[in-house]
PDB file of C-alpha atoms in Angstrom:
ATOM      1  CA  MET A   1      30.269  -3.480  -0.275  1.00 51.00           C
ATOM      2  CA  SER A   2      28.081  -4.203  -3.297  1.00 63.00           C
ATOM      3  CA  GLU A   3      27.319  -1.620  -5.966  1.00 78.00           C
ATOM      4  CA  PRO A   4      24.780   0.971  -4.765  1.00 86.00           C
ATOM      5  CA  LYS A   5      21.136   0.258  -5.542  1.00 94.00           C
ATOM      6  CA  LEU A   6      19.818   3.506  -4.033  1.00 97.00           C
ATOM      7  CA  GLN A   7      21.765   6.619  -3.075  1.00 97.00           C
ATOM      8  CA  PHE A   8      20.831   9.894  -1.451  1.00 98.00           C
ATOM      9  CA  VAL A   9      23.520  12.434  -2.295  1.00 98.00           C
ATOM     10  CA  ASP A  10      23.556  15.553  -0.098  1.00 98.00           C
ATOM     11  CA  VAL A  11      19.734  15.610  -0.075  1.00 98.00           C
ATOM     12  CA  THR A  12      17.797  18.449   1.526  1.00 98.00           C
ATOM     13  CA  ALA A  13      13.993  18.463   1.463  1.00 97.00           C
ATOM     14  CA  GLY A  14      10.966  19.638   3.407  1.00 96.00           C
ATOM     15  CA  TYR A  15       7.523  21.168   3.335  1.00 95.00           C
ATOM     16  CA  GLY A  16       6.929  24.829   2.566  1.00 91.00           C
ATOM     17  CA  ARG A  17       9.681  26.858   4.150  1.00 90.00           C
ATOM     18  CA  SER A  18      10.511  24.160   6.690  1.00 93.00           C
ATOM     19  CA  MET A  19      13.453  21.921   5.885  1.00 95.00           C
ATOM     20  CA  VAL A  20      12.951  18.463   7.436  1.00 96.00           C
ATOM     21  CA  ILE A  21      16.025  16.626   6.143  1.00 97.00           C
ATOM     22  CA  ASN A  22      19.357  18.344   5.600  1.00 97.00           C
ATOM     23  CA  ASN A  23      22.380  17.270   3.550  1.00 97.00           C
ATOM     24  CA  VAL A  24      21.648  13.551   3.886  1.00 98.00           C
ATOM     25  CA  ASP A  25      24.012  10.995   2.350  1.00 98.00           C
ATOM     26  CA  LEU A  26      22.779   7.395   2.515  1.00 98.00           C
ATOM     27  CA  THR A  27      23.471   4.301   0.431  1.00 97.00           C
ATOM     28  CA  VAL A  28      21.512   1.067   0.061  1.00 97.00           C
ATOM     29  CA  PRO A  29      23.871  -1.491  -1.521  1.00 95.00           C
ATOM     30  CA  ALA A  30      22.507  -3.869  -4.141  1.00 94.00           C
ATOM     31  CA  GLY A  31      21.200  -7.073  -2.593  1.00 92.00           C
ATOM     32  CA  GLU A  32      21.484  -5.856   1.003  1.00 93.00           C
ATOM     33  CA  GLY A  33      19.175  -4.560   3.707  1.00 93.00           C
ATOM     34  CA  VAL A  34      19.599  -1.168   5.369  1.00 95.00           C
ATOM     35  CA  ALA A  35      17.759   0.046   8.480  1.00 95.00           C
ATOM     36  CA  LEU A  36      16.951   3.723   8.960  1.00 96.00           C
ATOM     37  CA  MET A  37      16.212   4.551  12.591  1.00 94.00           C
ATOM     38  CA  GLY A  38      15.498   7.615  14.671  1.00 93.00           C
ATOM     39  CA  HIS A  39      12.936   9.163  16.974  1.00 92.00           C
ATOM     40  CA  ASN A  40       9.500  10.327  15.834  1.00 91.00           C
ATOM     41  CA  GLY A  41       9.847  13.547  13.880  1.00 91.00           C
ATOM     42  CA  ALA A  42      13.448  12.850  12.871  1.00 94.00           C
ATOM     43  CA  GLY A  43      12.539  12.935   9.173  1.00 96.00           C
ATOM     44  CA  LYS A  44      12.528   9.223   8.313  1.00 96.00           C
ATOM     45  CA  THR A  45       9.211   9.148   6.447  1.00 94.00           C
ATOM     46  CA  THR A  46      10.105  12.395   4.697  1.00 96.00           C
ATOM     47  CA  LEU A  47      13.279  10.767   3.380  1.00 97.00           C
ATOM     48  CA  LEU A  48      11.286   7.792   2.109  1.00 97.00           C
ATOM     49  CA  ARG A  49       8.852  10.130   0.350  1.00 96.00           C
ATOM     50  CA  VAL A  50      11.842  11.687  -1.387  1.00 97.00           C
ATOM     51  CA  ALA A  51      13.077   8.230  -2.440  1.00 97.00           C
ATOM     52  CA  VAL A  52       9.703   7.331  -3.942  1.00 96.00           C
ATOM     53  CA  GLY A  53       9.261  10.694  -5.667  1.00 97.00           C
ATOM     54  CA  LEU A  54       6.318  11.888  -3.579  1.00 96.00           C
ATOM     55  CA  LEU A  55       8.317  14.869  -2.293  1.00 97.00           C
ATOM     56  CA  PRO A  56      10.762  16.916  -4.382  1.00 96.00           C
ATOM     57  CA  VAL A  57      14.255  17.664  -3.179  1.00 97.00           C
ATOM     58  CA  ARG A  58      15.388  21.224  -2.524  1.00 96.00           C
ATOM     59  CA  SER A  59      18.979  20.257  -3.249  1.00 97.00           C
ATOM     60  CA  GLY A  60      21.003  17.099  -3.821  1.00 98.00           C
ATOM     61  CA  ALA A  61      20.174  14.019  -5.866  1.00 98.00           C
ATOM     62  CA  VAL A  62      18.550  10.591  -5.671  1.00 98.00           C
ATOM     63  CA  LEU A  63      20.239   7.827  -7.671  1.00 97.00           C
ATOM     64  CA  LEU A  64      18.726   4.450  -8.530  1.00 96.00           C
ATOM     65  CA  ASP A  65      21.181   1.950 -10.018  1.00 95.00           C
ATOM     66  CA  GLY A  66      23.513   4.882 -10.594  1.00 94.00           C
ATOM     67  CA  GLU A  67      20.918   6.796 -12.618  1.00 96.00           C
ATOM     68  CA  ASP A  68      19.747  10.215 -11.432  1.00 97.00           C
ATOM     69  CA  VAL A  69      16.008   9.801 -10.804  1.00 97.00           C
ATOM     70  CA  THR A  70      15.600  13.003  -8.790  1.00 97.00           C
ATOM     71  CA  LYS A  71      13.054  14.469 -11.218  1.00 96.00           C
ATOM     72  CA  LEU A  72      11.257  11.232 -12.130  1.00 97.00           C
ATOM     73  CA  ARG A  73       7.636  10.747 -11.051  1.00 96.00           C
ATOM     74  CA  PRO A  74       6.751   7.867  -8.698  1.00 96.00           C
ATOM     75  CA  HIS A  75       5.353   5.582 -11.435  1.00 95.00           C
ATOM     76  CA  ALA A  76       8.586   5.934 -13.411  1.00 96.00           C
ATOM     77  CA  ARG A  77      10.586   4.848 -10.369  1.00 96.00           C
ATOM     78  CA  VAL A  78       8.274   1.871  -9.858  1.00 94.00           C
ATOM     79  CA  ARG A  79       8.964   0.816 -13.454  1.00 94.00           C
ATOM     80  CA  ARG A  80      12.670   0.902 -12.593  1.00 95.00           C
ATOM     81  CA  GLY A  81      12.110  -1.599  -9.785  1.00 95.00           C
ATOM     82  CA  LEU A  82      11.171   0.427  -6.715  1.00 96.00           C
ATOM     83  CA  GLY A  83       8.502  -0.971  -4.385  1.00 96.00           C
ATOM     84  CA  TYR A  84       7.065   1.045  -1.475  1.00 96.00           C
ATOM     85  CA  VAL A  85       5.019  -0.117   1.524  1.00 95.00           C
ATOM     86  CA  PRO A  86       3.928   2.997   3.455  1.00 92.00           C
ATOM     87  CA  GLN A  87       2.716   3.164   7.039  1.00 88.00           C
ATOM     88  CA  GLY A  88      -0.804   2.142   7.903  1.00 80.00           C
ATOM     89  CA  GLN A  89      -1.429  -1.397   6.549  1.00 77.00           C
ATOM     90  CA  LEU A  90      -3.002   0.086   3.418  1.00 85.00           C
ATOM     91  CA  SER A  91      -5.515  -2.002   1.475  1.00 91.00           C
ATOM     92  CA  PHE A  92      -8.784  -1.678  -0.420  1.00 94.00           C
ATOM     93  CA  PRO A  93     -11.170  -2.609   2.404  1.00 94.00           C
ATOM     94  CA  GLN A  94     -14.246  -3.468   0.331  1.00 95.00           C
ATOM     95  CA  MET A  95     -12.281  -5.882  -1.854  1.00 96.00           C
ATOM     96  CA  THR A  96     -11.263  -9.387  -0.848  1.00 97.00           C
ATOM     97  CA  THR A  97      -7.688 -10.358  -0.114  1.00 97.00           C
ATOM     98  CA  LEU A  98      -7.456 -12.071  -3.493  1.00 97.00           C
ATOM     99  CA  GLU A  99      -8.942  -9.072  -5.310  1.00 97.00           C
ATOM    100  CA  ASN A 100      -6.377  -6.817  -3.649  1.00 97.00           C
ATOM    101  CA  LEU A 101      -3.612  -9.036  -5.011  1.00 97.00           C
ATOM    102  CA  GLN A 102      -5.245  -9.246  -8.434  1.00 97.00           C
ATOM    103  CA  LEU A 103      -5.026  -5.471  -8.737  1.00 95.00           C
ATOM    104  CA  VAL A 104      -1.339  -6.060  -9.455  1.00 94.00           C
ATOM    105  CA  THR A 105      -1.568  -9.278 -11.480  1.00 95.00           C
ATOM    106  CA  THR A 106      -4.005 -12.052 -12.339  1.00 95.00           C
ATOM    107  CA  ASP A 107      -1.115 -14.480 -12.865  1.00 96.00           C
ATOM    108  CA  ARG A 108      -1.940 -17.134 -10.278  1.00 95.00           C
ATOM    109  CA  SER A 109       1.585 -18.530 -10.233  1.00 95.00           C
ATOM    110  CA  ARG A 110       2.932 -15.131  -9.142  1.00 96.00           C
ATOM    111  CA  ILE A 111       0.182 -14.813  -6.551  1.00 97.00           C
ATOM    112  CA  ASP A 112       0.977 -18.294  -5.259  1.00 96.00           C
ATOM    113  CA  GLY A 113       4.597 -17.206  -4.937  1.00 94.00           C
ATOM    114  CA  VAL A 114       3.800 -14.375  -2.534  1.00 94.00           C
ATOM    115  CA  LEU A 115       1.328 -16.584  -0.689  1.00 95.00           C
ATOM    116  CA  ASP A 116       4.224 -18.964  -0.046  1.00 93.00           C
ATOM    117  CA  THR A 117       5.900 -16.017   1.685  1.00 91.00           C
ATOM    118  CA  PHE A 118       2.736 -15.170   3.653  1.00 92.00           C
ATOM    119  CA  PRO A 119       0.923 -18.545   4.008  1.00 92.00           C
ATOM    120  CA  ALA A 120      -1.580 -17.128   6.527  1.00 90.00           C
ATOM    121  CA  LEU A 121      -3.170 -15.168   3.693  1.00 95.00           C
ATOM    122  CA  ARG A 122      -4.166 -18.355   1.843  1.00 96.00           C
ATOM    123  CA  GLU A 123      -7.049 -18.964   4.213  1.00 95.00           C
ATOM    124  CA  LEU A 124      -8.162 -15.343   3.892  1.00 97.00           C
ATOM    125  CA  LEU A 125      -8.366 -14.957   0.116  1.00 97.00           C
ATOM    126  CA  GLY A 126     -12.150 -14.670   0.156  1.00 97.00           C
ATOM    127  CA  ARG A 127     -12.341 -12.304   3.135  1.00 97.00           C
ATOM    128  CA  ARG A 128     -12.726  -8.572   2.632  1.00 97.00           C
ATOM    129  CA  ALA A 129      -9.549  -6.727   3.498  1.00 95.00           C
ATOM    130  CA  GLY A 130     -11.445  -4.402   5.811  1.00 94.00           C
ATOM    131  CA  LEU A 131     -12.223  -7.384   8.045  1.00 95.00           C
ATOM    132  CA  LEU A 132      -8.594  -8.472   8.392  1.00 93.00           C
ATOM    133  CA  SER A 133      -6.550  -7.753  11.503  1.00 90.00           C
ATOM    134  CA  GLY A 134      -3.857  -5.074  11.358  1.00 88.00           C
ATOM    135  CA  GLY A 135      -1.162  -7.714  11.057  1.00 88.00           C
ATOM    136  CA  GLN A 136      -2.984  -9.485   8.254  1.00 91.00           C
ATOM    137  CA  ARG A 137      -3.471  -6.218   6.365  1.00 92.00           C
ATOM    138  CA  GLN A 138       0.234  -5.473   6.734  1.00 91.00           C
ATOM    139  CA  GLN A 139       1.115  -8.859   5.291  1.00 92.00           C
ATOM    140  CA  LEU A 140      -1.295  -8.150   2.441  1.00 95.00           C
ATOM    141  CA  ALA A 141       0.295  -4.752   1.794  1.00 94.00           C
ATOM    142  CA  ILE A 142       3.780  -6.266   1.591  1.00 94.00           C
ATOM    143  CA  ALA A 143       2.552  -9.181  -0.538  1.00 95.00           C
ATOM    144  CA  ARG A 144       0.852  -6.807  -2.977  1.00 95.00           C
ATOM    145  CA  THR A 145       4.054  -4.792  -3.347  1.00 95.00           C
ATOM    146  CA  LEU A 146       6.149  -7.929  -3.859  1.00 95.00           C
ATOM    147  CA  LEU A 147       3.881  -8.812  -6.789  1.00 95.00           C
ATOM    148  CA  THR A 148       5.362  -5.838  -8.644  1.00 94.00           C
ATOM    149  CA  GLU A 149       8.658  -7.783  -8.524  1.00 94.00           C
ATOM    150  CA  PRO A 150      10.712  -4.899  -7.119  1.00 95.00           C
ATOM    151  CA  LYS A 151      14.487  -4.794  -7.011  1.00 95.00           C
ATOM    152  CA  LEU A 152      14.353  -2.306  -4.140  1.00 96.00           C
ATOM    153  CA  LEU A 153      11.747  -2.665  -1.390  1.00 96.00           C
ATOM    154  CA  ILE A 154      11.107   0.317   0.908  1.00 97.00           C
ATOM    155  CA  LEU A 155       9.183  -0.393   4.120  1.00 96.00           C
ATOM    156  CA  ASP A 156       7.941   2.331   6.456  1.00 95.00           C
ATOM    157  CA  GLU A 157       7.282   1.079  10.011  1.00 92.00           C
ATOM    158  CA  PRO A 158       5.966  -2.373   9.004  1.00 92.00           C
ATOM    159  CA  THR A 159       5.446  -3.443  12.637  1.00 88.00           C
ATOM    160  CA  GLU A 160       3.556  -0.345  13.787  1.00 86.00           C
ATOM    161  CA  GLY A 161       0.401  -1.385  15.643  1.00 80.00           C
ATOM    162  CA  ILE A 162       0.967  -5.084  14.938  1.00 85.00           C
ATOM    163  CA  GLN A 163       0.406  -7.841  17.501  1.00 82.00           C
ATOM    164  CA  PRO A 164       3.649  -9.485  18.741  1.00 82.00           C
ATOM    165  CA  ASN A 165       3.102 -12.896  17.141  1.00 80.00           C
ATOM    166  CA  VAL A 166       2.690 -11.306  13.701  1.00 81.00           C
ATOM    167  CA  VAL A 167       5.692  -9.026  14.286  1.00 84.00           C
ATOM    168  CA  ALA A 168       7.846 -12.156  14.526  1.00 85.00           C
ATOM    169  CA  GLU A 169       6.440 -13.407  11.201  1.00 83.00           C
ATOM    170  CA  ILE A 170       7.073 -10.088   9.479  1.00 86.00           C
ATOM    171  CA  GLU A 171      10.591  -9.937  10.910  1.00 86.00           C
ATOM    172  CA  SER A 172      11.445 -13.361   9.504  1.00 85.00           C
ATOM    173  CA  VAL A 173      10.052 -12.375   6.091  1.00 86.00           C
ATOM    174  CA  ILE A 174      12.042  -9.125   5.952  1.00 86.00           C
ATOM    175  CA  ALA A 175      15.230 -10.903   7.031  1.00 84.00           C
ATOM    176  CA  ALA A 176      14.663 -13.511   4.323  1.00 84.00           C
ATOM    177  CA  LEU A 177      13.968 -10.866   1.676  1.00 85.00           C
ATOM    178  CA  SER A 178      17.057  -8.806   2.531  1.00 80.00           C
ATOM    179  CA  GLY A 179      19.131 -11.976   2.485  1.00 78.00           C
ATOM    180  CA  ARG A 180      17.990 -13.167  -0.946  1.00 82.00           C
ATOM    181  CA  GLY A 181      20.733 -11.350  -2.800  1.00 82.00           C
ATOM    182  CA  ASP A 182      18.510 -10.112  -5.632  1.00 88.00           C
ATOM    183  CA  LEU A 183      16.492  -7.625  -3.567  1.00 93.00           C
ATOM    184  CA  SER A 184      17.625  -4.523  -1.706  1.00 95.00           C
ATOM    185  CA  VAL A 185      15.642  -3.404   1.332  1.00 95.00           C
ATOM    186  CA  LEU A 186      15.394   0.005   3.019  1.00 96.00           C
ATOM    187  CA  LEU A 187      13.590  -0.429   6.331  1.00 96.00           C
ATOM    188  CA  VAL A 188      12.339   2.322   8.616  1.00 95.00           C
ATOM    189  CA  GLU A 189      11.603   0.781  11.995  1.00 90.00           C
ATOM    190  CA  GLN A 190      11.196   1.961  15.591  1.00 85.00           C
ATOM    191  CA  HIS A 191      12.056  -1.433  17.107  1.00 87.00           C
ATOM    192  CA  VAL A 192      15.854  -1.247  17.113  1.00 91.00           C
ATOM    193  CA  GLY A 193      16.495  -4.944  17.757  1.00 89.00           C
ATOM    194  CA  PHE A 194      14.096  -5.960  14.993  1.00 88.00           C
ATOM    195  CA  ALA A 195      15.702  -3.551  12.534  1.00 91.00           C
ATOM    196  CA  LEU A 196      19.265  -4.640  13.258  1.00 92.00           C
ATOM    197  CA  ARG A 197      18.429  -8.353  13.076  1.00 89.00           C
ATOM    198  CA  SER A 198      16.683  -7.881   9.729  1.00 88.00           C
ATOM    199  CA  THR A 199      19.324  -5.848   7.872  1.00 91.00           C
ATOM    200  CA  ASP A 200      23.025  -5.659   7.049  1.00 92.00           C
ATOM    201  CA  SER A 201      23.728  -2.049   8.001  1.00 95.00           C
ATOM    202  CA  TYR A 202      22.066   0.946   9.613  1.00 96.00           C
ATOM    203  CA  TYR A 203      21.785   4.718   9.690  1.00 97.00           C
ATOM    204  CA  VAL A 204      20.466   6.869  12.531  1.00 96.00           C
ATOM    205  CA  LEU A 205      18.608  10.042  11.537  1.00 96.00           C
ATOM    206  CA  GLU A 206      18.065  12.762  14.126  1.00 95.00           C
ATOM    207  CA  SER A 207      16.653  16.236  13.481  1.00 94.00           C
ATOM    208  CA  GLY A 208      16.958  15.637   9.759  1.00 96.00           C
ATOM    209  CA  ARG A 209      20.624  14.683   9.734  1.00 97.00           C
ATOM    210  CA  ILE A 210      22.497  11.384   9.730  1.00 97.00           C
ATOM    211  CA  THR A 211      24.254  11.159  13.098  1.00 95.00           C
ATOM    212  CA  SER A 212      25.513   7.565  13.040  1.00 94.00           C
ATOM    213  CA  SER A 213      25.915   4.602  10.699  1.00 95.00           C
ATOM    214  CA  GLY A 214      27.512   1.187  10.731  1.00 94.00           C
ATOM    215  CA  VAL A 215      27.221  -2.557  10.235  1.00 94.00           C
ATOM    216  CA  GLY A 216      23.997  -4.113  11.479  1.00 89.00           C
ATOM    217  CA  GLY A 217      23.454  -7.149  13.673  1.00 85.00           C
ATOM    218  CA  PRO A 218      23.039  -7.634  17.441  1.00 82.00           C
ATOM    219  CA  ASP A 219      26.515  -6.237  18.170  1.00 88.00           C
ATOM    220  CA  ALA A 220      25.374  -2.818  16.923  1.00 91.00           C
ATOM    221  CA  LEU A 221      22.521  -2.543  19.417  1.00 91.00           C
ATOM    222  CA  ASP A 222      24.424  -0.555  22.066  1.00 90.00           C
ATOM    223  CA  ALA A 223      25.918   1.829  19.504  1.00 90.00           C
ATOM    224  CA  VAL A 224      22.511   2.579  17.987  1.00 91.00           C
ATOM    225  CA  ARG A 225      20.854   3.081  21.362  1.00 89.00           C
ATOM    226  CA  ALA A 226      23.654   5.427  22.377  1.00 89.00           C
ATOM    227  CA  ALA A 227      23.290   7.401  19.131  1.00 88.00           C
ATOM    228  CA  MET A 228      19.528   7.703  19.622  1.00 88.00           C
ATOM    229  CA  ALA A 229      19.929   8.762  23.252  1.00 78.00           C
ATOM    230  CA  VAL A 230      21.826  11.922  22.312  1.00 55.00           C
TER     231      VAL A 230
END
């Protein structure tokens, strides 16, 4: 296994007096993709919010490249190479596709680079983001995050509410990104087959605790389904 890019070490966190995740240990190796799966309410998004710095831990630590970033604010983690695509195909609806990308950089060569990854966006550069389909907005959200040139990309349910033909496009992009070798990916995804095809390893989170983990790929499908059926 490669050196860890991101580590959760015995992390417990929640909201108010309610603990949502408990004593979680999880590692995203450098240059690899990791899928985090579980039923709704298992605590997956809460764990991602901890990773990004949007939710403080009650106990434990978050390490990025071996450095304890548990108390760092989100913008400080972004400067250290963390990119986050939350749920909801977020964009600035009154701005065009190009203007959304230019919020990150006006360097056209960098913009062209992400457009090579999402070629469908090229024909939509002048269209307001609010008029894009859900799948197009999701591609825009991922493209905008890639413009920050992250070393760790965190994706929360990237296929939620997306039409099937675009799901296939997003799957191929995520698989390509996690296979690049210079980018680590932590993917939260409800579609088990999609998640396992797109990543190198997996964790199953249920009721705030890791209940199963292993090597990804199609051969892991039965094991993950069995773990999630408990």
